[in-house]
Coordinates of C-alpha atoms in Angstrom, one line a residue:
M694 CA -4.5 -32.6 -6.9
T695 CA -1.4 -33.9 -5.0
G696 CA 0.6 -33.1 -1.7
I697 CA 2.7 -34.3 0.6
V698 CA 1.5 -37.0 2.7
E699 CA 2.9 -37.3 5.9
S700 CA 3.4 -41.0 7.6
A701 CA 1.9 -41.4 11.2
A702 CA 5.3 -42.0 12.7
R703 CA 6.3 -38.8 10.5
R704 CA 3.7 -36.8 11.9
R705 CA 4.0 -37.9 15.6
T706 CA 8.1 -37.3 15.0
R707 CA 7.1 -33.6 13.8
T708 CA 4.6 -33.3 17.0
I709 CA 7.4 -34.2 19.6
L710 CA 9.7 -32.0 17.3
R711 CA 7.1 -28.8 17.7
A712 CA 6.7 -29.6 21.2
A713 CA 10.0 -29.6 22.0
C714 CA 11.5 -27.0 20.0
A715 CA 8.6 -24.8 21.3
S716 CA 10.0 -25.6 25.4
A717 CA 13.8 -25.3 24.5
L718 CA 13.1 -21.8 22.2
A719 CA 11.0 -20.3 25.0
F720 CA 13.3 -20.8 27.4
A721 CA 16.1 -19.7 24.9
F722 CA 14.1 -16.4 24.5
S723 CA 14.0 -16.3 28.5
A724 CA 16.1 -13.2 29.9
T725 CA 19.0 -15.8 31.2
A726 CA 22.8 -15.5 30.5
H727 CA 22.7 -18.4 28.3
A728 CA 19.7 -17.8 26.4
A729 CA 21.8 -16.9 22.9
S730 CA 23.4 -20.3 23.3
Y731 CA 19.5 -22.1 23.4
L732 CA 18.5 -20.2 20.5
A733 CA 21.2 -21.3 18.4
K734 CA 20.9 -24.9 19.4
H735 CA 17.3 -25.2 19.1
C736 CA 16.7 -22.6 16.2
A737 CA 18.3 -24.8 13.6
E738 CA 15.4 -28.0 14.9
L739 CA 13.0 -26.3 13.4
E740 CA 14.1 -26.4 9.5
G741 CA 12.5 -29.4 7.8
A742 CA 9.5 -29.0 10.2
T743 CA 6.3 -28.7 8.4
I744 CA 3.2 -26.6 9.7
P745 CA -0.3 -28.9 9.3
A746 CA -3.3 -27.3 6.4
S747 CA -5.7 -27.5 9.7
V748 CA -4.0 -24.2 11.7
I749 CA -4.3 -22.5 8.4
G750 CA -7.4 -20.7 7.9
L751 CA -7.8 -20.6 4.4
P752 CA -7.0 -23.9 1.6
T753 CA -3.5 -24.8 1.2
R754 CA -1.7 -28.4 1.5
G755 CA 0.3 -27.4 4.2
A756 CA 3.6 -25.6 4.8
A757 CA 7.3 -26.4 5.0
I758 CA 10.0 -24.7 6.7
W759 CA 12.7 -24.7 4.2
T760 CA 15.9 -23.1 6.6
A761 CA 15.6 -22.0 10.0
S762 CA 19.3 -20.6 11.8
V763 CA 20.1 -18.4 13.8
V764 CA 21.3 -14.6 13.2
K765 CA 23.7 -13.3 15.6
A766 CA 23.6 -9.7 16.7
A767 CA 27.1 -9.1 15.1
A768 CA 26.7 -10.8 12.0
P769 CA 27.4 -8.0 8.9
G770 CA 25.1 -5.8 8.0
N771 CA 22.7 -6.7 10.7
R772 CA 21.1 -4.4 12.5
N773 CA 18.4 -6.0 14.1
G774 CA 20.0 -8.0 17.0
E775 CA 20.2 -11.8 17.3
Y776 CA 16.8 -13.1 15.5
C777 CA 15.8 -16.7 14.3
R778 CA 14.9 -16.6 10.5
I779 CA 12.5 -18.8 9.6
V780 CA 11.8 -19.3 5.4
G781 CA 9.3 -21.7 4.2
S782 CA 6.9 -22.0 1.7
I783 CA 3.2 -22.6 1.9
K784 CA 1.9 -25.3 -1.1
A785 CA -0.9 -24.1 -3.3
V786 CA -3.9 -26.2 -3.5
E787 CA -3.7 -26.7 -7.4
D788 CA -0.8 -28.1 -8.9
N789 CA -0.4 -25.4 -11.5
A790 CA -0.3 -22.5 -9.0
P791 CA 2.6 -20.9 -7.1
D792 CA 3.3 -21.7 -4.0
I793 CA 3.4 -18.7 -1.1
R794 CA 6.5 -17.8 -0.1
F795 CA 7.1 -16.8 3.4
E796 CA 9.4 -15.3 6.5
V797 CA 9.2 -15.2 9.9
N798 CA 11.6 -13.3 12.4
L799 CA 12.0 -14.1 16.0
P800 CA 13.7 -12.0 17.8
S801 CA 16.1 -13.1 21.1
R802 CA 14.2 -10.1 22.8
W803 CA 10.6 -10.3 22.3
N804 CA 8.5 -7.7 22.8
G805 CA 5.3 -9.7 23.0
R806 CA 4.1 -8.3 19.7
A807 CA 3.9 -9.5 16.0
L808 CA 4.0 -7.3 13.2
Q809 CA 2.7 -8.7 9.3
M810 CA 4.7 -6.6 6.7
G811 CA 3.0 -5.8 3.2
G812 CA 4.1 -5.7 -0.5
G813 CA 3.9 -3.1 -2.8
G814 CA 3.3 -3.0 -6.7
Y815 CA 2.3 -6.7 -7.6
S816 CA 4.4 -8.3 -4.7
G817 CA 6.4 -11.1 -5.7
V818 CA 9.2 -10.5 -3.7
L819 CA 9.6 -11.7 -0.6
V820 CA 9.0 -9.5 2.3
S821 CA 12.1 -10.3 4.7
G822 CA 10.2 -8.4 7.6
T823 CA 13.6 -7.5 8.3
E824 CA 14.4 -3.5 6.8
P825 CA 12.8 -0.6 8.4
M826 CA 9.1 1.1 8.2
P827 CA 8.4 3.1 5.0
F828 CA 9.2 6.8 6.5
A829 CA 10.5 5.9 9.7
P830 CA 14.0 4.6 8.1
D831 CA 15.9 4.8 11.7
S832 CA 15.3 1.5 12.8
T833 CA 13.6 -1.5 12.5
P834 CA 10.3 -3.1 14.1
L835 CA 12.4 -6.3 14.5
A836 CA 15.0 -4.5 16.4
K837 CA 12.3 -3.5 18.5
G838 CA 11.4 -6.4 19.6
Y839 CA 8.9 -7.4 17.1
A840 CA 8.4 -10.9 15.9
T841 CA 8.2 -9.6 11.9
F842 CA 6.6 -11.7 8.9
G843 CA 6.0 -11.3 5.1
S844 CA 5.3 -13.1 2.2
D845 CA 5.7 -12.9 -1.7
S846 CA 1.7 -12.6 -2.0
G847 CA 1.8 -16.0 -3.9
H848 CA 4.1 -15.6 -7.0
V849 CA 7.3 -14.4 -7.6
G850 CA 8.3 -11.5 -10.1
N851 CA 7.3 -8.4 -9.7
S852 CA 7.8 -6.5 -13.0
G853 CA 4.6 -4.8 -13.6
R854 CA 3.0 -7.2 -16.1
A855 CA 1.0 -9.5 -14.0
D856 CA 2.0 -12.5 -15.3
F857 CA 0.5 -14.6 -12.6
A858 CA -3.1 -13.2 -13.3
D859 CA -3.0 -16.1 -15.6
N860 CA -3.6 -18.6 -12.4
D861 CA -6.9 -18.1 -10.5
E862 CA -5.5 -19.2 -7.1
A863 CA -2.5 -17.4 -7.7
I864 CA -5.3 -14.1 -8.0
L865 CA -7.2 -14.8 -5.2
N866 CA -3.3 -15.0 -3.2
F867 CA -2.5 -11.6 -4.2
G868 CA -6.2 -10.0 -3.2
F869 CA -6.7 -11.8 -0.3
G870 CA -5.4 -15.2 0.2
H871 CA -1.5 -15.0 1.3
L872 CA -2.6 -12.7 4.1
K873 CA -4.5 -14.8 6.1
K874 CA -2.3 -18.3 5.0
T875 CA 0.7 -16.4 6.0
H876 CA -0.4 -14.6 9.1
D877 CA -1.8 -18.1 10.9
V878 CA 1.7 -20.1 9.5
A879 CA 3.4 -17.5 11.0
L880 CA 1.6 -17.3 14.5
A881 CA 2.2 -21.1 14.4
L882 CA 5.6 -20.4 14.5
I883 CA 5.8 -18.0 16.8
Q884 CA 3.3 -20.1 19.6
M885 CA 6.2 -23.5 18.5
G886 CA 8.9 -20.8 18.9
Y887 CA 8.0 -18.6 22.1
G888 CA 5.8 -21.3 23.9
R889 CA 2.8 -18.8 23.6
G890 CA 1.1 -16.5 21.1
P891 CA 1.8 -12.7 20.6
E892 CA 0.0 -10.5 23.0
K893 CA -0.9 -7.9 19.7
T894 CA -1.1 -8.6 16.3
Y895 CA -0.2 -5.6 14.0
F896 CA 0.2 -5.4 10.2
A897 CA 1.5 -2.6 8.4
G898 CA 2.3 -1.5 4.4
G899 CA 1.9 0.9 2.0
S900 CA 0.2 1.4 -1.6
T901 CA -0.2 -2.4 -2.0
G902 CA 0.5 -2.9 1.3
G903 CA -1.8 0.0 2.3
R904 CA -4.7 -2.2 0.3
E905 CA -3.7 -5.3 2.2
G906 CA -4.2 -3.2 5.3
F907 CA -8.0 -2.7 4.3
T908 CA -8.2 -5.9 3.5
V909 CA -7.5 -7.7 6.8
V910 CA -9.5 -4.9 8.7
Q911 CA -12.2 -6.2 6.2
R912 CA -11.9 -9.7 6.2
Y913 CA -9.9 -10.6 8.9
P914 CA -10.3 -8.3 11.8
A915 CA -10.2 -11.2 13.9
D916 CA -6.7 -11.4 13.3
Y917 CA -5.1 -7.7 14.2
D918 CA -5.0 -5.5 16.7
G919 CA -3.9 -2.9 14.6
V920 CA -3.4 -1.8 11.5
I921 CA -1.2 1.2 9.5
A922 CA -2.3 1.4 5.6
N923 CA -0.4 4.1 3.4
A924 CA -1.4 5.1 -0.1
P925 CA -3.6 2.1 0.0
A926 CA -4.9 1.0 -3.1
I927 CA -7.7 -0.2 -1.7
N928 CA -10.4 0.5 -5.2
F929 CA -7.5 -1.8 -7.4
S930 CA -10.1 -2.2 -9.9
G931 CA -10.9 1.3 -10.2
V932 CA -7.3 3.0 -10.4
R933 CA -6.5 0.0 -13.3
L934 CA -9.4 0.7 -15.6
M935 CA -8.6 4.5 -14.8
G936 CA -5.1 4.2 -16.3
V937 CA -6.8 2.5 -19.3
K938 CA -8.6 6.0 -19.8
V939 CA -5.9 7.7 -19.4
G940 CA -4.2 6.2 -21.9
Q941 CA -7.1 5.9 -24.4
A942 CA -6.6 9.8 -23.8
S943 CA -3.2 10.3 -24.5
Y944 CA -2.7 7.7 -27.1
G945 CA -6.4 7.2 -28.6
K946 CA -6.9 10.7 -29.4
P947 CA -5.2 13.3 -31.9
G948 CA -2.5 15.2 -29.8
G949 CA -3.9 14.0 -26.5
Y950 CA -0.4 12.8 -25.3
V951 CA 0.8 15.7 -22.4
G952 CA 4.6 15.6 -23.0
L953 CA 7.6 16.4 -20.4
A954 CA 7.8 20.2 -20.9
Q955 CA 4.2 20.7 -20.3
Q956 CA 3.7 17.8 -17.5
R957 CA 6.5 20.1 -15.5
R958 CA 5.1 23.5 -16.9
V959 CA 1.7 22.5 -14.9
F960 CA 3.6 21.8 -11.9
E961 CA 5.7 24.7 -11.8
T962 CA 2.3 27.0 -12.3
V963 CA 0.3 25.6 -9.7
V964 CA 3.1 26.1 -7.1
H965 CA 3.7 29.0 -7.9
E966 CA -0.2 30.2 -7.7
C967 CA -0.6 27.9 -4.7
D968 CA 2.5 27.9 -2.3
K969 CA 1.9 30.5 -0.5
L970 CA -2.0 29.6 0.2
D971 CA -0.3 28.1 3.5
G972 CA 1.4 31.2 4.6
A973 CA 4.6 30.0 3.5
A974 CA 6.7 29.7 0.5
D975 CA 8.3 26.8 0.6
G976 CA 7.9 24.6 -2.3
I977 CA 4.6 22.5 -0.9
V978 CA 0.8 23.3 -1.9
S979 CA -0.7 22.3 1.7
N980 CA -4.0 24.2 1.3
V981 CA -5.0 22.0 -1.5
E982 CA -9.1 23.4 -1.1
A983 CA -8.3 27.4 -1.9
C984 CA -6.0 25.9 -4.5
R985 CA -8.8 24.2 -6.0
K986 CA -10.8 26.9 -6.4
L987 CA -7.6 28.7 -8.7
E988 CA -7.9 25.7 -11.3
P989 CA -9.7 28.2 -13.9
Q990 CA -6.4 30.7 -13.7
I991 CA -4.0 28.2 -13.7
I992 CA -5.7 26.2 -16.6
A993 CA -6.0 29.6 -18.8
D994 CA -2.0 30.4 -17.4
V995 CA -0.9 27.1 -19.1
R996 CA -3.0 26.9 -22.2
C997 CA -2.0 28.0 -25.8
A998 CA -3.2 30.4 -27.7
N999 CA -6.5 29.3 -29.3
G1000 CA -5.6 25.9 -28.1
Q1001 CA -3.7 24.8 -30.8
R1002 CA -0.3 22.6 -30.2
P1003 CA 2.4 24.5 -28.3
P1004 CA 5.0 26.5 -30.9
L1005 CA 8.4 24.9 -30.9
R1006 CA 10.0 24.9 -27.7
D1007 CA 7.0 26.3 -26.2
S1008 CA 5.7 24.0 -23.3
C1009 CA 1.9 25.8 -23.5
L1010 CA -0.4 22.9 -23.5
S1011 CA -3.4 21.9 -26.1
D1012 CA -6.8 21.7 -25.9
A1013 CA -6.4 18.0 -26.7
Q1014 CA -3.2 17.9 -24.0
L1015 CA -5.7 19.7 -21.3
A1016 CA -8.5 17.3 -21.8
T1017 CA -6.2 14.5 -20.8
L1018 CA -5.2 15.9 -17.7
D1019 CA -9.1 16.8 -17.1
T1020 CA -9.3 13.2 -17.7
L1021 CA -6.9 12.7 -14.8
R1022 CA -8.8 15.2 -13.0
D1023 CA -12.4 14.1 -13.0
G1024 CA -11.5 10.5 -12.6
L1025 CA -13.6 7.3 -13.9
N1026 CA -17.6 6.9 -13.7
L1027 CA -19.0 3.9 -14.7
P1028 CA -22.5 3.4 -16.0
Y1029 CA -22.7 -0.4 -14.0
M1030 CA -21.7 -1.5 -10.4
L1031 CA -18.4 -3.2 -9.6
A1032 CA -18.0 -4.6 -6.1
F1033 CA -19.8 -3.4 -3.0
G1034 CA -21.8 -0.3 -5.0
V1035 CA -18.3 1.1 -6.2
D1036 CA -18.7 2.8 -9.6
T1037 CA -16.7 5.5 -9.6
Y1038 CA -13.0 6.7 -9.3
P1039 CA -11.8 9.9 -7.8
G1040 CA -9.7 12.1 -9.8
Y1041 CA -5.9 13.1 -9.0
N1042 CA -5.2 16.8 -7.6
V1043 CA -3.6 17.5 -11.3
Y1044 CA -4.1 21.2 -10.6
Q1045 CA -3.2 21.2 -6.7
G1046 CA 0.3 20.0 -6.5
V1047 CA 0.8 16.6 -8.0
D1048 CA 3.7 16.4 -10.3
F1049 CA 3.5 14.0 -13.5
S1050 CA 6.6 14.1 -15.0
G1051 CA 8.9 11.6 -12.7
V1052 CA 9.3 7.8 -12.6
L1053 CA 5.8 6.7 -12.2
G1054 CA 4.1 9.9 -14.4
L1055 CA 2.8 10.2 -17.4
G1056 CA 5.5 8.5 -20.1
D1057 CA 8.1 10.8 -21.9
S1058 CA 6.9 9.3 -25.4
P1059 CA 3.9 10.1 -27.4
T1060 CA 4.7 7.0 -29.1
L1061 CA 3.1 4.2 -27.7
V1062 CA 5.0 0.7 -27.6
S1063 CA 4.0 -2.4 -27.1
P1064 CA 3.6 -3.6 -24.5
P1065 CA 3.6 0.2 -22.6
S1066 CA 6.2 0.7 -20.6
F1067 CA 5.9 3.0 -17.4
A1068 CA 8.8 5.1 -18.7
V1069 CA 8.1 5.8 -21.9
N1070 CA 3.9 5.6 -22.0
G1071 CA 3.4 6.4 -18.1
Y1072 CA 2.9 4.0 -15.5
L1073 CA -1.2 4.5 -15.2
F1074 CA -1.6 3.4 -18.4
A1075 CA 1.2 0.7 -18.1
Q1076 CA -0.6 -0.9 -15.4
G1077 CA -3.6 -0.7 -16.8
D1078 CA -2.8 -2.4 -19.9
A1079 CA -1.5 -5.3 -18.2
F1080 CA -4.6 -5.6 -15.8
I1081 CA -6.9 -6.0 -19.3
K1082 CA -4.5 -8.2 -21.0
H1083 CA -3.9 -10.6 -17.8
F1084 CA -6.6 -10.2 -15.4
V1085 CA -9.2 -9.3 -17.5
T1086 CA -9.1 -10.6 -21.0
R1087 CA -6.3 -13.4 -20.6
D1088 CA -5.3 -12.0 -24.0
L1089 CA -1.9 -10.3 -24.5
S1090 CA -3.1 -9.6 -28.0
Y1091 CA -5.9 -7.5 -27.0
N1092 CA -5.5 -3.9 -27.9
S1093 CA -6.7 -2.0 -24.2
I1094 CA -6.8 1.4 -26.6
G1095 CA -9.6 0.0 -27.4
F1096 CA -11.8 -1.6 -24.5
D1097 CA -14.9 -0.2 -24.1
L1098 CA -15.3 1.3 -20.2
A1099 CA -18.7 1.9 -20.5
N1100 CA -19.7 -1.1 -22.0
P1101 CA -17.5 -3.5 -21.0
G1102 CA -19.9 -6.4 -22.7
R1103 CA -19.3 -10.2 -21.9
Y1104 CA -16.3 -8.5 -19.9
R1105 CA -18.8 -7.0 -17.3
Q1106 CA -19.2 -10.1 -14.8
R1107 CA -15.0 -10.5 -15.3
L1108 CA -14.8 -6.8 -13.7
F1109 CA -17.3 -7.3 -11.0
A1110 CA -15.8 -10.4 -10.1
L1111 CA -12.3 -8.8 -9.6
S1112 CA -13.0 -6.0 -7.8
S1113 CA -14.2 -8.3 -5.4
Q1114 CA -11.1 -10.6 -5.4
V1115 CA -8.4 -7.8 -5.2
G1116 CA -10.0 -4.8 -3.4
A1117 CA -10.2 -3.4 0.1
M1118 CA -14.2 -1.6 -0.7
N1119 CA -16.5 -2.9 1.9
T1120 CA -17.1 -0.5 4.2
D1121 CA -18.2 -2.7 6.9
L1122 CA -16.0 -2.7 9.1
T1123 CA -17.8 -3.5 12.4
A1124 CA -16.2 -6.6 13.3
F1125 CA -12.7 -4.5 13.7
I1126 CA -14.2 -1.5 15.6
A1127 CA -15.7 -4.4 17.9
R1128 CA -12.8 -6.1 19.3
G1129 CA -11.2 -2.5 19.4
G1130 CA -9.1 -2.3 16.3
K1131 CA -7.4 0.2 15.3
L1132 CA -6.5 1.8 12.4
I1133 CA -4.2 4.6 10.9
A1134 CA -3.8 5.4 7.5
M1135 CA -1.8 7.9 5.5
H1136 CA -1.8 9.6 2.0
G1137 CA -0.1 11.7 0.3
L1138 CA -2.5 14.8 -1.5
A1139 CA 0.2 14.8 -4.1
D1140 CA 0.2 11.1 -5.2
E1141 CA 0.6 10.6 -8.8
V1142 CA -0.5 6.7 -8.3
I1143 CA -3.2 6.1 -6.6
S1144 CA -5.4 9.1 -5.7
P1145 CA -5.6 10.6 -2.4
N1146 CA -9.5 11.1 -3.1
Q1147 CA -10.2 7.7 -3.3
T1148 CA -9.0 7.2 0.0
I1149 CA -10.8 10.5 0.8
A1150 CA -14.2 9.2 -0.6
F1151 CA -13.9 6.1 1.8
Y1152 CA -13.4 7.5 4.9
R1153 CA -16.0 9.6 4.1
L1154 CA -18.4 6.8 3.6
L1155 CA -17.2 5.3 6.7
V1156 CA -18.2 8.4 8.4
D1157 CA -21.6 7.9 7.0
R1158 CA -21.9 5.1 8.0
Y1159 CA -20.8 4.9 11.7
G1160 CA -20.8 8.9 12.7
Q1161 CA -17.9 11.0 13.3
S1162 CA -17.2 9.9 17.0
G1163 CA -17.4 6.4 15.8
V1164 CA -14.6 6.8 12.7
D1165 CA -12.9 8.5 15.4
G1166 CA -13.0 5.8 18.3
F1167 CA -11.1 3.3 16.1
M1168 CA -9.5 5.3 13.1
R1169 CA -6.9 8.3 12.2
L1170 CA -6.6 9.4 8.5
Y1171 CA -3.4 12.0 7.6
M1172 CA -3.4 13.5 4.4
V1173 CA 0.0 14.9 3.9
P1174 CA 0.7 17.8 1.3
G1175 CA 3.8 17.4 -0.9
F1176 CA 3.9 13.9 -0.6
Q1177 CA 3.8 12.1 -3.9
H1178 CA 4.0 8.0 -4.2
G1179 CA 7.0 7.7 -2.4
N1180 CA 8.5 10.8 -3.3
G1181 CA 8.1 14.4 -3.6
V1182 CA 8.8 17.8 -2.0
F1183 CA 8.0 16.8 1.2
I1184 CA 8.4 13.1 2.2
P1185 CA 7.6 12.7 5.9
A1186 CA 9.3 10.4 8.4
W1187 CA 7.4 9.9 11.2
D1188 CA 7.0 7.0 14.2
E1189 CA 3.7 5.5 12.9
L1190 CA 4.4 2.0 14.1
G1191 CA 4.7 3.4 17.8
A1192 CA 1.4 5.9 17.6
L1193 CA -0.3 3.0 16.7
D1194 CA 1.7 1.1 19.6
Q1195 CA 0.8 3.4 21.7
W1196 CA -2.8 3.7 20.8
V1197 CA -3.2 -0.1 21.3
M1198 CA -1.4 -1.1 24.1
H1199 CA -2.1 2.2 26.0
D1200 CA -5.5 4.1 24.6
I1201 CA -3.5 6.8 23.6
A1202 CA -5.4 7.9 20.3
P1203 CA -2.7 10.0 17.8
E1204 CA -3.4 13.4 17.1
T1205 CA -1.6 15.9 15.5
L1206 CA 1.8 14.0 15.1
V1207 CA 5.5 15.6 13.1
G1208 CA 6.7 14.4 10.3
T1209 CA 10.6 15.3 9.5
D1210 CA 11.6 15.6 5.6
I1211 CA 13.5 12.9 4.0
A1212 CA 13.3 14.4 0.5
L1213 CA 17.2 15.3 -0.6
A1214 CA 16.4 18.8 -1.5
T1215 CA 14.7 19.6 2.0
N1216 CA 16.4 17.1 4.6
G1217 CA 15.7 17.9 8.2
R1218 CA 12.6 20.1 8.0
S1219 CA 9.8 19.2 10.0
R1220 CA 6.1 19.6 9.6
P1221 CA 2.8 19.3 11.4
M1222 CA 1.4 15.7 10.4
C1223 CA -2.2 17.1 10.3
R1224 CA -5.2 14.8 11.3
Y1225 CA -8.0 14.8 8.0
P1226 CA -9.1 17.5 6.9
G1227 CA -6.6 20.0 8.4
Y1228 CA -3.6 21.2 6.8
P1229 CA -0.5 23.0 8.4
R1230 CA -0.2 26.8 7.9
Y1231 CA 2.2 29.0 8.9
F1232 CA 1.5 32.0 10.8
G1233 CA 4.5 34.1 10.4
K1234 CA 6.5 33.9 13.1
G1235 CA 9.3 31.1 13.5
N1236 CA 11.6 29.2 11.2
V1237 CA 9.7 28.1 8.6
N1238 CA 11.3 24.7 8.6
N1239 CA 10.1 24.0 12.1
A1240 CA 6.9 21.6 12.7
S1241 CA 6.6 24.3 16.2
S1242 CA 6.1 27.7 13.3
F1243 CA 2.9 25.6 12.3
R1244 CA -0.4 24.8 13.0
C1245 CA -3.3 22.5 12.1
V1246 CA -6.0 24.7 10.2
Y1247 CA -8.9 22.9 9.9
P1248 CA -12.1 24.0 8.0

């Protein structure tokens, strides 16, 4: 193992420089008439500085700052106000492992708090921390005064093929390592920049970022005061193996593929039968549990006569196609345990409002291509196939259609290890609760990528462990009808960060909130964001497009 070794003289120089920068930037960021000029002068001095490995809580070979420069408030395209932008890398332990690229942004008008922002998919793209929060498109945390930071999770490229997983250190960084390493480097830079650490530190992310949110709660509870975790892929191995099972049903069995017309027909039939169960004909299936009771009728409505293959230009479903949808609905049950006692992956709300005909759906072709692609063979299977080839077998020629999910043989231990390394299914949140940490989670009930029923199942496990009042003391869960994985018939815009900040800073726990629809066809309508297990119900009075006309109903 080789590394960058600083001479004693250089280390002394860096120490002096860091102290000077800390003092200068602390003054520069004060509310004086000369703040901007001092920021411009001293921010750039951070360029070329290093962060020693000793201040990073996991093994690295230290961090280096590539660039540090002031972004003026009036800079083209900048809506964040004036800030110091710092970009660098955290050196991997092994020579053959990729480094972690990071970005830290220090606003000249700091509110004293820091926000780490999570990635998406397989990450591989530098999270800048300069963009708006998902579902809050009108402003950015940086513009509100948060010191923001993010990383690329320790590899470059987000193709969906998971090439990085050929390297063990890259897997560990993707699973959890980049979170701690980036956090520690960012807080060192914040200390250097302002002369003090943040008063509160938050994390926010969705999908992969949602998993990362639960990961930091479970692995690094002392580092975070509040966490936002949307559509969290907490059971990472489960959802990937689920994708393999779906692919085997679609392409490993005669007639199993469900075409676009059939996918759309199921969705339209569900909406026709279940839309009004919440009192409003608005295209949203809100009363999911009541809709679940109509499932036999819905299946009968879409089934072809005698369960045969659909006639030409008919969108009914054969028994083989319905069996594929049943696979999605029923989920995954394994005869062995993954990490933290997990042996299931709950299924999807196939007959309760999920539209599988979109870009993240089941694909548009009965022909299996190699490697499977999202558009042709469906997102779930393409990702499951990549997981088997890159994470599990590390054999690009392996045929995932033939992978024995029930009896993985020599790969069983590998599956167990991966579920521990990349996953967040540990229900022991005692340390996070003890320090007063707060967690807000949100998931769409129509999610076609990450099953919302896994999030619900995990929440119920927490209630079993800590009791309802115990969970209420640190967590809020919002399950959103009509919302898919970033798309859907209802896409909520809501101030999730503001709700978290109020809870952490002022002990004002969020209850029913309001989401404003940003879907193109229905932009501007609003609905209550109900705490689970509630759903918004319309009682026949008032404008159906206003949240005030709905009430949250609880079983």
